[in-house]
Amino acid sequence: DYSSIGYYPFDLNQSTDLTISLSVDSDYQEATWNLYNYYNDTYYYDNDQEFIEEFQSVELTINLPSGYYYLECYDSYGDGGISGEIYIDQ
């Protein structure tokens, strides 16, 4: 039984716009993601975000208050099917 999780940390000194750009491989049903706020132990989304089709790309811009965060990417099979970037407007 395989699984893998990746944590991609970033620290914001002030309220900042952040753009997340993610892509998934052909096994989209294995991949989820979410943003975690380390300081208050909460997730940005109530449920992990899922992809709905093969090779789907997602890009969104959100404003986050200052804090220490990480983008959490999860692959239920463990073959690492998510790639992406975080752009911080500081």
PDB file of C-alpha atoms in Angstrom:
ATOM      1  CA  ASP A   1       0.000   0.000   0.000  1.00  0.00           C
ATOM      2  CA  TYR A   2       1.680   3.210  -1.195  1.00  0.00           C
ATOM      3  CA  SER A   3       1.069   6.856  -0.451  1.00  0.00           C
ATOM      4  CA  SER A   4       3.147  10.017  -0.483  1.00  0.00           C
ATOM      5  CA  ILE A   5       2.748  13.533   0.807  1.00  0.00           C
ATOM      6  CA  GLY A   6       4.734  16.629   0.003  1.00  0.00           C
ATOM      7  CA  TYR A   7       4.951  19.766   2.146  1.00  0.00           C
ATOM      8  CA  TYR A   8       6.076  23.007   0.511  1.00  0.00           C
ATOM      9  CA  PRO A   9       6.552  25.701   3.189  1.00  0.00           C
ATOM     10  CA  PHE A  10       6.498  29.467   2.835  1.00  0.00           C
ATOM     11  CA  ASP A  11       6.466  32.365   5.306  1.00  0.00           C
ATOM     12  CA  LEU A  12       4.489  35.566   4.767  1.00  0.00           C
ATOM     13  CA  ASN A  13       5.558  38.711   6.634  1.00  0.00           C
ATOM     14  CA  GLN A  14       2.355  40.551   5.780  1.00  0.00           C
ATOM     15  CA  SER A  15      -1.019  39.999   4.147  1.00  0.00           C
ATOM     16  CA  THR A  16      -0.102  38.959   0.615  1.00  0.00           C
ATOM     17  CA  ASP A  17      -1.576  37.779  -2.669  1.00  0.00           C
ATOM     18  CA  LEU A  18      -0.425  34.283  -3.500  1.00  0.00           C
ATOM     19  CA  THR A  19      -0.876  32.395  -6.773  1.00  0.00           C
ATOM     20  CA  ILE A  20      -0.868  28.610  -6.757  1.00  0.00           C
ATOM     21  CA  SER A  21      -0.376  26.794 -10.049  1.00  0.00           C
ATOM     22  CA  LEU A  22      -0.751  22.989 -10.020  1.00  0.00           C
ATOM     23  CA  SER A  23      -0.952  20.226 -12.624  1.00  0.00           C
ATOM     24  CA  VAL A  24      -1.772  16.566 -12.251  1.00  0.00           C
ATOM     25  CA  ASP A  25      -0.787  13.482 -14.252  1.00  0.00           C
ATOM     26  CA  SER A  26      -3.168  10.935 -15.800  1.00  0.00           C
ATOM     27  CA  ASP A  27      -4.017   9.448 -12.392  1.00  0.00           C
ATOM     28  CA  TYR A  28      -5.894  12.540 -11.230  1.00  0.00           C
ATOM     29  CA  GLN A  29      -8.151  10.528  -8.899  1.00  0.00           C
ATOM     30  CA  GLU A  30      -5.112   9.773  -6.682  1.00  0.00           C
ATOM     31  CA  ALA A  31      -4.152  13.419  -6.079  1.00  0.00           C
ATOM     32  CA  THR A  32      -5.386  16.060  -3.623  1.00  0.00           C
ATOM     33  CA  TRP A  33      -4.019  19.288  -2.174  1.00  0.00           C
ATOM     34  CA  ASN A  34      -4.685  21.917   0.501  1.00  0.00           C
ATOM     35  CA  LEU A  35      -3.053  24.898   2.243  1.00  0.00           C
ATOM     36  CA  TYR A  36      -2.130  24.533   5.903  1.00  0.00           C
ATOM     37  CA  ASN A  37      -1.598  27.409   8.361  1.00  0.00           C
ATOM     38  CA  TYR A  38       1.007  26.234  10.849  1.00  0.00           C
ATOM     39  CA  TYR A  39       0.419  29.034  13.393  1.00  0.00           C
ATOM     40  CA  ASN A  40      -3.263  28.340  13.979  1.00  0.00           C
ATOM     41  CA  ASP A  41      -3.310  24.661  12.951  1.00  0.00           C
ATOM     42  CA  THR A  42      -5.998  25.068  10.285  1.00  0.00           C
ATOM     43  CA  TYR A  43      -6.471  24.272   6.629  1.00  0.00           C
ATOM     44  CA  TYR A  44      -7.564  26.902   4.101  1.00  0.00           C
ATOM     45  CA  TYR A  45     -10.167  24.540   2.622  1.00  0.00           C
ATOM     46  CA  ASP A  46     -12.455  22.404   4.787  1.00  0.00           C
ATOM     47  CA  ASN A  47     -11.800  19.456   2.448  1.00  0.00           C
ATOM     48  CA  ASP A  48      -8.736  18.606   0.389  1.00  0.00           C
ATOM     49  CA  GLN A  49      -9.069  19.865  -3.163  1.00  0.00           C
ATOM     50  CA  GLU A  50      -9.374  17.217  -5.875  1.00  0.00           C
ATOM     51  CA  PHE A  51      -8.650  17.173  -9.573  1.00  0.00           C
ATOM     52  CA  ILE A  52     -11.468  16.163 -11.924  1.00  0.00           C
ATOM     53  CA  GLU A  53      -9.686  15.106 -15.116  1.00  0.00           C
ATOM     54  CA  GLU A  54      -6.409  13.822 -16.524  1.00  0.00           C
ATOM     55  CA  PHE A  55      -3.611  16.380 -16.924  1.00  0.00           C
ATOM     56  CA  GLN A  56      -5.760  19.106 -15.360  1.00  0.00           C
ATOM     57  CA  SER A  57      -4.123  22.414 -14.468  1.00  0.00           C
ATOM     58  CA  VAL A  58      -5.396  24.626 -11.665  1.00  0.00           C
ATOM     59  CA  GLU A  59      -4.372  28.213 -11.025  1.00  0.00           C
ATOM     60  CA  LEU A  60      -5.837  30.442  -8.357  1.00  0.00           C
ATOM     61  CA  THR A  61      -4.886  33.636  -6.570  1.00  0.00           C
ATOM     62  CA  ILE A  62      -5.825  34.160  -2.930  1.00  0.00           C
ATOM     63  CA  ASN A  63      -4.926  36.660  -0.238  1.00  0.00           C
ATOM     64  CA  LEU A  64      -3.463  35.223   2.958  1.00  0.00           C
ATOM     65  CA  PRO A  65      -2.656  37.023   6.213  1.00  0.00           C
ATOM     66  CA  SER A  66       0.885  36.937   7.553  1.00  0.00           C
ATOM     67  CA  GLY A  67       1.946  33.548   8.871  1.00  0.00           C
ATOM     68  CA  TYR A  68       3.799  30.344   8.195  1.00  0.00           C
ATOM     69  CA  TYR A  69       2.068  28.094   5.672  1.00  0.00           C
ATOM     70  CA  TYR A  70       2.680  25.080   3.562  1.00  0.00           C
ATOM     71  CA  LEU A  71       1.090  23.693   0.454  1.00  0.00           C
ATOM     72  CA  GLU A  72       0.275  20.065   1.102  1.00  0.00           C
ATOM     73  CA  CYS A  73       0.115  17.716  -1.907  1.00  0.00           C
ATOM     74  CA  TYR A  74      -1.011  14.149  -1.411  1.00  0.00           C
ATOM     75  CA  ASP A  75      -0.829  11.171  -3.759  1.00  0.00           C
ATOM     76  CA  SER A  76      -2.732   8.137  -2.533  1.00  0.00           C
ATOM     77  CA  TYR A  77      -0.704   5.712  -4.672  1.00  0.00           C
ATOM     78  CA  GLY A  78       2.681   7.269  -4.021  1.00  0.00           C
ATOM     79  CA  ASP A  79       4.007   7.911  -7.510  1.00  0.00           C
ATOM     80  CA  GLY A  80       4.007  11.704  -7.193  1.00  0.00           C
ATOM     81  CA  GLY A  81       1.451  12.849  -9.728  1.00  0.00           C
ATOM     82  CA  ILE A  82       1.281  16.573  -8.842  1.00  0.00           C
ATOM     83  CA  SER A  83       3.622  19.335  -9.969  1.00  0.00           C
ATOM     84  CA  GLY A  84       3.368  23.076  -9.540  1.00  0.00           C
ATOM     85  CA  GLU A  85       4.620  26.408  -8.325  1.00  0.00           C
ATOM     86  CA  ILE A  86       3.749  29.033  -5.735  1.00  0.00           C
ATOM     87  CA  TYR A  87       4.116  32.710  -6.659  1.00  0.00           C
ATOM     88  CA  ILE A  88       4.220  35.183  -3.773  1.00  0.00           C
ATOM     89  CA  ASP A  89       3.544  38.865  -4.521  1.00  0.00           C
ATOM     90  CA  GLN A  90       5.836  40.598  -2.011  1.00  0.00           C
TER      91      GLN A  90
END
